[in-house]
mmCIF file of C-alpha atoms in Angstrom:
data_model
loop_
_atom_site.group_PDB
_atom_site.id
_atom_site.type_symbol
_atom_site.label_atom_id
_atom_site.label_comp_id
_atom_site.label_asym_id
_atom_site.label_seq_id
_atom_site.Cartn_x
_atom_site.Cartn_y
_atom_site.Cartn_z
ATOM 1 C CA MET I 26 -97.491 -99.826 162.611
ATOM 2 C CA PHE I 27 -93.864 -99.788 161.490
ATOM 3 C CA ARG I 28 -94.388 -97.687 158.382
ATOM 4 C CA PRO I 29 -93.497 -94.354 160.136
ATOM 5 C CA PHE I 30 -90.131 -95.833 161.123
ATOM 6 C CA LEU I 31 -89.509 -97.029 157.587
ATOM 7 C CA GLU I 32 -90.528 -93.774 155.933
ATOM 8 C CA ARG I 33 -89.175 -91.158 158.357
ATOM 9 C CA GLY I 34 -86.373 -92.766 160.339
ATOM 10 C CA GLN I 35 -82.686 -92.171 159.648
ATOM 11 C CA LEU I 36 -82.039 -95.919 159.732
ATOM 12 C CA LEU I 37 -82.021 -97.415 156.244
ATOM 13 C CA TYR I 38 -83.929 -100.704 155.874
ATOM 14 C CA PHE I 39 -83.233 -102.942 152.871
ATOM 15 C CA VAL I 40 -84.187 -106.304 151.383
ATOM 16 C CA TYR I 41 -81.987 -107.887 148.692
ATOM 17 C CA HIS I 42 -83.174 -110.813 146.542
ATOM 18 C CA LEU I 43 -80.143 -113.110 146.170
ATOM 19 C CA GLU I 44 -81.284 -115.122 143.153
ATOM 20 C CA ALA I 45 -82.471 -112.042 141.255
ATOM 21 C CA GLN I 46 -79.450 -110.023 142.459
ATOM 22 C CA ARG I 47 -81.660 -107.005 143.018
ATOM 23 C CA VAL I 48 -82.713 -104.794 145.909
ATOM 24 C CA VAL I 49 -86.460 -105.300 146.211
ATOM 25 C CA PHE I 50 -86.990 -102.799 149.014
ATOM 26 C CA VAL I 51 -85.087 -99.845 150.449
ATOM 27 C CA SER I 52 -86.500 -97.268 152.845
ATOM 28 C CA SER I 53 -86.594 -93.520 152.248
ATOM 29 C CA ALA I 54 -83.502 -93.008 154.454
ATOM 30 C CA TYR I 55 -81.523 -94.053 151.355
ATOM 31 C CA GLU I 56 -81.770 -90.511 150.016
ATOM 32 C CA GLY I 57 -80.330 -89.018 153.200
ATOM 33 C CA ILE I 58 -77.416 -91.471 153.303
ATOM 34 C CA VAL I 59 -76.556 -91.816 149.615
ATOM 35 C CA GLY I 60 -77.999 -88.570 148.277
ATOM 36 C CA ARG I 61 -80.004 -90.316 145.576
ATOM 37 C CA SER I 62 -83.607 -91.403 145.166
ATOM 38 C CA PRO I 63 -84.469 -94.872 146.536
ATOM 39 C CA GLU I 64 -85.723 -95.771 143.043
ATOM 40 C CA THR I 65 -82.127 -95.656 141.747
ATOM 41 C CA VAL I 66 -80.739 -98.123 144.298
ATOM 42 C CA ASN I 67 -80.085 -100.987 141.845
ATOM 43 C CA GLU I 68 -78.527 -98.580 139.370
ATOM 44 C CA ASP I 69 -76.335 -97.144 142.149
ATOM 45 C CA LEU I 70 -75.254 -100.443 143.697
ATOM 46 C CA PRO I 71 -72.161 -101.165 141.495
ATOM 47 C CA SER I 72 -70.720 -97.690 142.058
ATOM 48 C CA LEU I 73 -71.417 -97.877 145.793
ATOM 49 C CA LEU I 74 -69.569 -101.199 146.043
ATOM 50 C CA ALA I 75 -66.677 -99.728 144.024
ATOM 51 C CA ARG I 76 -66.366 -96.956 146.612
ATOM 52 C CA LEU I 77 -65.643 -99.394 149.466
ATOM 53 C CA HIS I 78 -62.359 -98.518 151.124
ATOM 54 C CA PRO I 79 -59.567 -100.902 149.945
ATOM 55 C CA ASP I 80 -58.615 -101.681 153.549
ATOM 56 C CA ASP I 81 -62.179 -102.884 154.216
ATOM 57 C CA LEU I 82 -62.603 -105.176 151.198
ATOM 58 C CA GLU I 83 -61.264 -108.347 152.825
ATOM 59 C CA TYR I 84 -63.232 -107.655 155.985
ATOM 60 C CA ALA I 85 -66.426 -107.041 153.994
ATOM 61 C CA SER I 86 -65.861 -110.222 151.967
ATOM 62 C CA THR I 87 -65.406 -112.310 155.125
ATOM 63 C CA ARG I 88 -68.555 -110.960 156.735
ATOM 64 C CA MET I 89 -70.526 -111.523 153.518
ATOM 65 C CA LYS I 90 -69.464 -115.178 153.537
ATOM 66 C CA HIS I 91 -70.726 -115.440 157.116
ATOM 67 C CA LEU I 92 -74.012 -113.852 156.055
ATOM 68 C CA LEU I 93 -74.462 -116.229 153.113
ATOM 69 C CA GLN I 94 -73.797 -119.157 155.457
ATOM 70 C CA GLY I 95 -76.830 -118.085 157.460
ATOM 71 C CA LYS I 96 -75.018 -116.312 160.276
ATOM 72 C CA PHE I 97 -76.460 -113.117 161.717
ATOM 73 C CA VAL I 98 -73.928 -110.320 161.193
ATOM 74 C CA GLU I 99 -74.173 -107.260 163.399
ATOM 75 C CA ASP I 100 -72.592 -103.794 163.548
ATOM 76 C CA ILE I 101 -70.308 -104.231 160.538
ATOM 77 C CA GLU I 102 -68.538 -100.905 160.037
ATOM 78 C CA LEU I 103 -67.369 -100.098 156.524
ATOM 79 C CA ARG I 104 -65.996 -96.988 154.879
ATOM 80 C CA LEU I 105 -67.108 -95.450 151.590
ATOM 81 C CA ARG I 106 -64.623 -93.294 149.744
ATOM 82 C CA PRO I 107 -65.864 -89.943 148.387
ATOM 83 C CA ALA I 108 -67.649 -90.206 145.064
ATOM 84 C CA LEU I 109 -65.877 -87.259 143.416
ATOM 85 C CA ASP I 110 -63.528 -85.209 145.567
ATOM 86 C CA PRO I 111 -60.807 -87.393 147.227
ATOM 87 C CA GLU I 112 -60.289 -84.643 149.792
ATOM 88 C CA GLU I 113 -63.805 -85.108 151.167
ATOM 89 C CA GLN I 114 -64.445 -87.027 154.393
ATOM 90 C CA VAL I 115 -64.907 -90.783 154.054
ATOM 91 C CA GLN I 116 -68.379 -92.003 154.979
ATOM 92 C CA TRP I 117 -68.747 -94.571 157.773
ATOM 93 C CA LEU I 118 -71.642 -97.006 157.418
ATOM 94 C CA CYS I 119 -72.773 -99.574 159.978
ATOM 95 C CA CYS I 120 -74.637 -102.627 158.682
ATOM 96 C CA THR I 121 -76.636 -105.371 160.412
ATOM 97 C CA ALA I 122 -78.145 -108.133 158.282
ATOM 98 C CA ALA I 123 -79.552 -111.655 158.176
ATOM 99 C CA ARG I 124 -80.206 -114.285 155.509
ATOM 100 C CA VAL I 125 -83.789 -115.464 155.124
ATOM 101 C CA GLU I 126 -84.907 -118.290 152.807
ATOM 102 C CA TYR I 127 -88.665 -118.515 152.215
ATOM 103 C CA ALA I 128 -88.604 -121.131 149.468
ATOM 104 C CA PRO I 129 -86.250 -122.411 146.760
ATOM 105 C CA GLY I 130 -85.302 -119.443 144.617
ATOM 106 C CA HIS I 131 -86.578 -116.995 147.205
ATOM 107 C CA THR I 132 -83.588 -116.159 149.409
ATOM 108 C CA TYR I 133 -83.222 -112.666 150.809
ATOM 109 C CA LEU I 134 -80.674 -110.597 152.689
ATOM 110 C CA SER I 135 -82.482 -108.125 154.895
ATOM 111 C CA GLY I 136 -81.160 -105.644 157.379
ATOM 112 C CA THR I 137 -80.344 -102.071 158.268
ATOM 113 C CA LEU I 138 -77.721 -99.535 157.322
ATOM 114 C CA GLN I 139 -76.822 -96.459 159.348
ATOM 115 C CA ASP I 140 -74.561 -93.507 158.630
ATOM 116 C CA ASN I 141 -72.107 -93.290 161.552
ATOM 117 C CA THR I 142 -69.844 -90.644 160.036
ATOM 118 C CA SER I 143 -70.558 -87.914 162.580
ATOM 119 C CA THR I 144 -70.209 -90.380 165.466
ATOM 120 C CA ARG I 145 -66.886 -91.643 164.111
ATOM 121 C CA GLN I 146 -65.603 -88.096 163.662
ATOM 122 C CA TYR I 147 -66.466 -87.365 167.278
ATOM 123 C CA MET I 148 -64.784 -90.594 168.435
ATOM 124 C CA GLU I 149 -61.669 -89.954 166.366
ATOM 125 C CA ASN I 150 -61.354 -86.433 167.759
ATOM 126 C CA ALA I 151 -61.788 -87.817 171.282
ATOM 127 C CA ASP I 152 -59.259 -90.590 170.578
ATOM 128 C CA ARG I 153 -56.708 -88.119 169.254
ATOM 129 C CA PHE I 154 -57.223 -85.985 172.326
ATOM 130 C CA ASN I 155 -56.887 -88.963 174.696
ATOM 131 C CA LYS I 156 -53.837 -90.295 172.885
ATOM 132 C CA LYS I 157 -52.156 -86.900 172.949
ATOM 133 C CA LYS I 158 -53.199 -86.419 176.575
ATOM 134 C CA ASN I 159 -51.811 -89.801 177.692
ATOM 135 C CA THR I 160 -48.523 -89.358 175.860
ATOM 136 C CA THR I 161 -48.189 -85.803 177.126
ATOM 137 C CA LEU I 162 -48.908 -86.912 180.687
ATOM 138 C CA GLU I 163 -46.188 -89.533 180.551
ATOM 139 C CA ILE I 164 -43.612 -87.199 179.020
ATOM 140 C CA LEU I 165 -44.511 -84.398 181.425
ATOM 141 C CA SER I 166 -44.437 -86.714 184.432
ATOM 142 C CA HIS I 167 -40.993 -87.895 183.382
ATOM 143 C CA ASP I 168 -39.652 -84.432 182.568
ATOM 144 C CA LEU I 169 -41.139 -82.783 185.670
ATOM 145 C CA ALA I 170 -40.370 -85.512 188.166
ATOM 146 C CA GLY I 171 -36.749 -85.735 186.996
ATOM 147 C CA PRO I 172 -35.748 -82.174 187.994
ATOM 148 C CA PHE I 173 -37.615 -82.450 191.315
ATOM 149 C CA THR I 174 -35.722 -85.649 192.076
ATOM 150 C CA MET I 175 -32.434 -83.993 191.205
ATOM 151 C CA ILE I 176 -33.202 -80.972 193.429
ATOM 152 C CA GLN I 177 -34.174 -83.322 196.242
ATOM 153 C CA GLN I 178 -30.869 -85.182 195.920
ATOM 154 C CA VAL I 179 -28.892 -81.918 195.819
ATOM 155 C CA ALA I 180 -30.731 -80.704 198.938
ATOM 156 C CA GLY I 181 -29.795 -83.936 200.716
ATOM 157 C CA TYR I 182 -26.171 -83.560 199.664
ATOM 158 C CA VAL I 183 -26.035 -79.945 200.844
ATOM 159 C CA SER I 184 -27.659 -80.933 204.158
ATOM 160 C CA GLU I 185 -24.826 -83.351 204.827
ATOM 161 C CA LYS I 186 -22.196 -80.751 203.977
ATOM 162 C CA VAL I 187 -23.635 -78.003 206.207
ATOM 163 C CA GLU I 188 -24.512 -80.242 209.130
ATOM 164 C CA GLY I 189 -21.471 -79.031 211.049
ATOM 165 C CA LEU I 190 -22.579 -75.389 210.782
ATOM 166 C CA LYS I 191 -25.416 -75.998 213.274
ATOM 167 C CA ASP I 192 -27.537 -73.481 211.379
ATOM 168 C CA ASP I 193 -31.122 -74.368 212.296
ATOM 169 C CA LYS I 194 -32.643 -71.949 209.793
ATOM 170 C CA LEU I 195 -30.583 -73.346 206.917
ATOM 171 C CA ASN I 196 -31.357 -76.931 207.915
ATOM 172 C CA GLU I 197 -35.052 -76.105 208.089
ATOM 173 C CA LEU I 198 -35.005 -74.559 204.595
ATOM 174 C CA LEU I 199 -33.205 -77.566 203.170
ATOM 175 C CA SER I 200 -35.711 -79.877 204.860
ATOM 176 C CA VAL I 201 -38.615 -77.904 203.355
ATOM 177 C CA MET I 202 -36.937 -78.119 199.955
ATOM 178 C CA LYS I 203 -36.607 -81.917 200.183
ATOM 179 C CA THR I 204 -40.178 -82.346 201.433
ATOM 180 C CA THR I 205 -41.609 -80.043 198.752
ATOM 181 C CA CYS I 206 -39.766 -81.917 196.018
ATOM 182 C CA GLN I 207 -41.010 -85.292 197.264
ATOM 183 C CA ASP I 208 -44.575 -84.009 197.545
ATOM 184 C CA SER I 209 -44.390 -82.679 193.987
ATOM 185 C CA ILE I 210 -43.058 -85.994 192.664
ATOM 186 C CA ASN I 211 -45.841 -87.863 194.476
ATOM 187 C CA LEU I 212 -48.461 -85.480 193.104
ATOM 188 C CA ILE I 213 -47.257 -85.965 189.533
ATOM 189 C CA ARG I 214 -47.197 -89.754 189.767
ATOM 190 C CA ASP I 215 -50.521 -89.969 191.630
ATOM 191 C CA PHE I 216 -52.177 -87.910 188.918
ATOM 192 C CA VAL I 217 -50.919 -90.242 186.181
ATOM 193 C CA ASP I 218 -51.827 -93.343 188.217
ATOM 194 C CA ASN I 219 -55.355 -92.042 188.727
ATOM 195 C CA GLU I 220 -55.720 -91.624 184.967
ATOM 196 C CA PHE I 221 -54.933 -95.320 184.557
ATOM 197 C CA LEU I 222 -57.295 -96.334 187.365
ATOM 198 C CA GLU I 223 -60.190 -94.295 185.980
ATOM 199 C CA SER I 224 -59.553 -95.733 182.526
ATOM 200 C CA VAL I 225 -59.970 -99.306 183.741
ATOM 201 C CA ASN I 226 -63.320 -98.539 185.367
ATOM 202 C CA VAL I 227 -64.867 -97.471 182.060
ATOM 203 C CA ASP I 228 -66.847 -100.099 180.135
ATOM 204 C CA MET I 229 -65.151 -101.780 177.195
ATOM 205 C CA LYS I 230 -66.049 -100.279 173.825
ATOM 206 C CA THR I 231 -64.459 -102.197 170.971
ATOM 207 C CA GLU I 232 -63.883 -100.834 167.502
ATOM 208 C CA ARG I 233 -61.889 -101.892 164.463
ATOM 209 C CA ILE I 234 -58.647 -99.941 164.199
ATOM 210 C CA ASN I 235 -55.383 -100.089 162.285
ATOM 211 C CA LEU I 236 -53.353 -101.252 165.298
ATOM 212 C CA ALA I 237 -50.077 -101.168 163.370
ATOM 213 C CA HIS I 238 -50.574 -97.509 162.471
ATOM 214 C CA GLU I 239 -51.569 -96.542 166.026
ATOM 215 C CA LEU I 240 -48.500 -98.188 167.596
ATOM 216 C CA SER I 241 -46.196 -96.727 164.959
ATOM 217 C CA ASP I 242 -47.735 -93.283 165.502
ATOM 218 C CA LEU I 243 -47.367 -93.592 169.284
ATOM 219 C CA ILE I 244 -43.676 -94.442 168.975
ATOM 220 C CA GLY I 245 -43.283 -91.596 166.494
ATOM 221 C CA GLN I 246 -44.474 -89.166 169.160
ATOM 222 C CA PHE I 247 -41.885 -90.461 171.604
ATOM 223 C CA GLN I 248 -39.205 -90.294 168.913
ATOM 224 C CA LYS I 249 -39.854 -86.568 168.577
ATOM 225 C CA SER I 250 -38.900 -86.217 172.253
ATOM 226 C CA GLU I 251 -35.853 -88.520 172.162
ATOM 227 C CA THR I 252 -33.466 -85.653 172.928
ATOM 228 C CA ASN I 253 -35.378 -84.602 176.038
ATOM 229 C CA LEU I 254 -36.058 -88.162 177.174
ATOM 230 C CA GLU I 255 -32.448 -89.217 176.441
ATOM 231 C CA LYS I 256 -33.613 -92.562 175.077
ATOM 232 C CA TYR I 257 -34.174 -94.119 171.659
ATOM 233 C CA PHE I 258 -37.528 -95.520 170.528
ATOM 234 C CA ALA I 259 -38.338 -97.914 167.674
ATOM 235 C CA TYR I 260 -41.343 -99.680 166.153
ATOM 236 C CA GLU I 261 -40.950 -103.006 164.332
ATOM 237 C CA GLY I 262 -43.943 -104.445 162.498
ATOM 238 C CA PRO I 263 -46.291 -104.005 159.541
ATOM 239 C CA GLU I 264 -47.697 -100.652 158.439
ATOM 240 C CA GLN I 265 -51.233 -102.024 158.379
ATOM 241 C CA LEU I 266 -52.966 -104.550 160.619
ATOM 242 C CA TYR I 267 -56.608 -104.170 161.628
ATOM 243 C CA TYR I 268 -57.872 -105.486 164.957
ATOM 244 C CA SER I 269 -61.057 -104.974 167.000
ATOM 245 C CA LEU I 270 -60.364 -103.717 170.524
ATOM 246 C CA ASP I 271 -61.057 -100.922 172.986
ATOM 247 C CA TYR I 272 -58.709 -98.317 171.579
ATOM 248 C CA ASN I 273 -58.416 -96.064 174.640
ATOM 249 C CA LYS I 274 -57.856 -98.945 177.050
ATOM 250 C CA PHE I 275 -55.385 -100.817 174.889
ATOM 251 C CA MET I 276 -53.270 -97.773 174.098
ATOM 252 C CA GLN I 277 -53.272 -97.058 177.828
ATOM 253 C CA VAL I 278 -51.503 -100.407 178.203
ATOM 254 C CA PHE I 279 -48.733 -99.333 175.868
ATOM 255 C CA ASN I 280 -48.420 -95.886 177.411
ATOM 256 C CA ASN I 281 -47.948 -97.521 180.811
ATOM 257 C CA LEU I 282 -45.501 -100.153 179.533
ATOM 258 C CA LEU I 283 -43.487 -97.458 177.783
ATOM 259 C CA SER I 284 -43.555 -95.332 180.925
ATOM 260 C CA ASN I 285 -42.161 -98.212 182.981
ATOM 261 C CA SER I 286 -39.469 -98.893 180.401
ATOM 262 C CA MET I 287 -38.480 -95.238 180.492
ATOM 263 C CA LYS I 288 -38.250 -95.273 184.306
ATOM 264 C CA PHE I 289 -35.910 -98.263 184.388
ATOM 265 C CA THR I 290 -33.820 -97.658 181.264
ATOM 266 C CA PRO I 291 -30.672 -95.541 181.707
ATOM 267 C CA ASP I 292 -30.006 -92.549 179.476
ATOM 268 C CA GLY I 293 -28.934 -93.663 176.016
ATOM 269 C CA GLY I 294 -30.954 -96.872 176.234
ATOM 270 C CA ARG I 295 -33.360 -98.264 173.645
ATOM 271 C CA ILE I 296 -37.076 -99.129 173.843
ATOM 272 C CA THR I 297 -38.673 -101.155 171.031
ATOM 273 C CA VAL I 298 -42.335 -101.952 170.347
ATOM 274 C CA THR I 299 -42.944 -104.979 168.099
ATOM 275 C CA LEU I 300 -46.137 -106.227 166.402
ATOM 276 C CA GLU I 301 -46.255 -109.622 164.689
ATOM 277 C CA GLN I 302 -49.064 -111.789 163.322
ATOM 278 C CA GLN I 303 -48.255 -115.436 164.031
ATOM 279 C CA PRO I 304 -50.180 -118.573 162.912
ATOM 280 C CA ASN I 305 -52.094 -118.899 166.188
ATOM 281 C CA GLN I 306 -51.863 -115.490 167.842
ATOM 282 C CA LEU I 307 -51.174 -111.793 167.487
ATOM 283 C CA LEU I 308 -47.978 -111.077 169.403
ATOM 284 C CA LEU I 309 -46.983 -107.643 170.686
ATOM 285 C CA SER I 310 -44.014 -106.736 172.822
ATOM 286 C CA VAL I 311 -42.280 -103.825 174.540
ATOM 287 C CA ALA I 312 -38.557 -104.420 175.028
ATOM 288 C CA ASP I 313 -35.997 -102.214 176.748
ATOM 289 C CA THR I 314 -32.284 -102.238 177.519
ATOM 290 C CA GLY I 315 -32.858 -101.216 181.128
ATOM 291 C CA ILE I 316 -31.734 -102.578 184.481
ATOM 292 C CA GLY I 317 -34.029 -105.603 184.314
ATOM 293 C CA ILE I 318 -36.284 -107.131 186.961
ATOM 294 C CA PRO I 319 -34.852 -109.348 189.708
ATOM 295 C CA GLU I 320 -35.945 -112.968 189.256
ATOM 296 C CA VAL I 321 -37.516 -113.087 192.711
ATOM 297 C CA MET I 322 -39.836 -110.185 191.793
ATOM 298 C CA GLN I 323 -41.026 -111.531 188.437
ATOM 299 C CA PRO I 324 -43.734 -113.953 189.713
ATOM 300 C CA VAL I 325 -45.540 -111.138 191.588
ATOM 301 C CA ILE I 326 -45.019 -108.303 189.112
ATOM 302 C CA PHE I 327 -48.691 -108.281 187.989
ATOM 303 C CA GLU I 328 -50.203 -108.341 191.475
ATOM 304 C CA ARG I 329 -52.139 -105.329 192.745
ATOM 305 C CA PHE I 330 -49.896 -103.314 195.098
ATOM 306 C CA THR I 331 -47.170 -105.755 194.151
ATOM 307 C CA PRO I 332 -44.165 -106.047 196.498
ATOM 308 C CA ALA I 333 -42.066 -105.786 193.320
ATOM 309 C CA ARG I 334 -42.768 -102.053 193.109
ATOM 310 C CA ARG I 335 -39.692 -99.864 193.307
ATOM 311 C CA PRO I 336 -38.741 -96.298 192.416
ATOM 312 C CA GLY I 337 -37.395 -95.491 188.962
ATOM 313 C CA LEU I 338 -33.781 -94.659 188.230
ATOM 314 C CA ARG I 339 -34.527 -91.004 188.921
ATOM 315 C CA GLY I 340 -36.528 -91.739 192.032
ATOM 316 C CA GLU I 341 -39.906 -91.821 190.247
ATOM 317 C CA LYS I 342 -42.626 -92.960 192.648
ATOM 318 C CA THR I 343 -44.676 -96.083 191.976
ATOM 319 C CA THR I 344 -47.844 -97.380 193.648
ATOM 320 C CA GLY I 345 -47.510 -100.888 192.269
ATOM 321 C CA LEU I 346 -50.840 -100.533 190.451
ATOM 322 C CA GLY I 347 -49.591 -100.140 186.885
ATOM 323 C CA MET I 348 -48.881 -103.785 186.014
ATOM 324 C CA SER I 349 -52.113 -104.942 187.654
ATOM 325 C CA ILE I 350 -54.056 -102.493 185.501
ATOM 326 C CA ILE I 351 -52.213 -103.630 182.371
ATOM 327 C CA LYS I 352 -52.988 -107.289 183.092
ATOM 328 C CA THR I 353 -56.668 -106.471 183.665
ATOM 329 C CA ILE I 354 -57.006 -104.628 180.353
ATOM 330 C CA VAL I 355 -55.188 -107.365 178.411
ATOM 331 C CA GLU I 356 -57.411 -110.063 179.927
ATOM 332 C CA LEU I 357 -60.526 -108.020 179.071
ATOM 333 C CA HIS I 358 -59.375 -108.459 175.470
ATOM 334 C CA GLN I 359 -59.084 -112.261 176.021
ATOM 335 C CA GLY I 360 -55.318 -111.840 175.890
ATOM 336 C CA HIS I 361 -52.348 -112.990 177.943
ATOM 337 C CA ILE I 362 -49.338 -111.005 179.188
ATOM 338 C CA TRP I 363 -45.983 -112.252 180.448
ATOM 339 C CA LEU I 364 -42.411 -111.049 180.720
ATOM 340 C CA GLU I 365 -38.825 -112.087 180.186
ATOM 341 C CA SER I 366 -36.125 -110.197 182.030
ATOM 342 C CA LYS I 367 -32.531 -110.479 183.163
ATOM 343 C CA GLU I 368 -30.891 -108.060 185.547
ATOM 344 C CA GLY I 369 -28.532 -105.682 183.810
ATOM 345 C CA GLU I 370 -29.750 -106.642 180.338
ATOM 346 C CA GLY I 371 -33.319 -105.334 180.150
ATOM 347 C CA SER I 372 -36.908 -106.542 180.107
ATOM 348 C CA THR I 373 -39.437 -107.573 177.473
ATOM 349 C CA PHE I 374 -43.191 -107.659 178.086
ATOM 350 C CA PHE I 375 -45.182 -109.849 175.681
ATOM 351 C CA ILE I 376 -48.909 -109.603 174.927
ATOM 352 C CA SER I 377 -50.704 -112.383 173.083
ATOM 353 C CA LEU I 378 -54.126 -111.691 171.536
ATOM 354 C CA PRO I 379 -56.539 -114.094 169.778
ATOM 355 C CA LEU I 380 -56.800 -113.921 166.014
ATOM 356 C CA ASP I 381 -60.611 -113.940 165.899
ATOM 357 C CA LYS I 382 -60.712 -110.123 166.174
ATOM 358 C CA LEU I 383 -58.226 -109.696 163.342
ATOM 359 C CA GLY I 384 -59.181 -108.149 160.017
#
């Protein structure tokens, strides 16, 4: 009954005899994934293992130990480097396997292997788009809202100066100018806030990523705009650290934290993202040299529609939803978020994540 799936499906089925150290069965999908005949599988195995991506070796070794201990391992994603041309696309494989012992000397590893390369390419393109979109939204919201706020303030100043002229037409125009600017600021901020809200409503989809690289790359994008943003950005941490999380959601956290730091850090200030692996946790932080958060507001900062909400230094609007969304996403990752802040000296937001998703 299952033979058509074994012979025609794109999912590769395998059985490996541990004591004999040989593959005793592999389905015909082997040819589509590896490009070789299934009969050559034992001959091919050493070269296939040699092609494992160096960054995945420790991860693969850990999961193999779990498998040999009798644990069921599921959806293990590994990368194969190109066989000949290093410029070719790496191949993503997803493995699920179990250990089965029939009798002494008859222990087998059986499971499935699937080529996820096209899916990963699609996801990476979507991730790059979302990352660029989120960063662009924040920079645009800052750069666009700033001039509107300045025009609004100038219109208010001019209104005071011409009040004695009793010119109704002029006063009406200045009033329209102030109202239009405020409406534009609200529109910009509402659009960004809605992006965060919609992001939270999407189901969690975890994947293993180089978190260190992603955070460093994110800060690098802000560093390119330091002149326009009039602030300095820095990343402190390793170049490589793999962790399993929902990439889009978690990077949304950092985009929002960075956005808040930008709103409350004066021109010339500094914003630093730090990543550190500690003995019992993975610790991340976003620190700024901004105006700080009043002590009375700190206990309610993560509440939905928090009373701690306040406009940014340039009058940027806030709905009070941002910190609530951040806390929700962090907790979905079994993490914890807290802050340390002192008025006039800046704020630091800390995120602690469990180590069981590391590697």
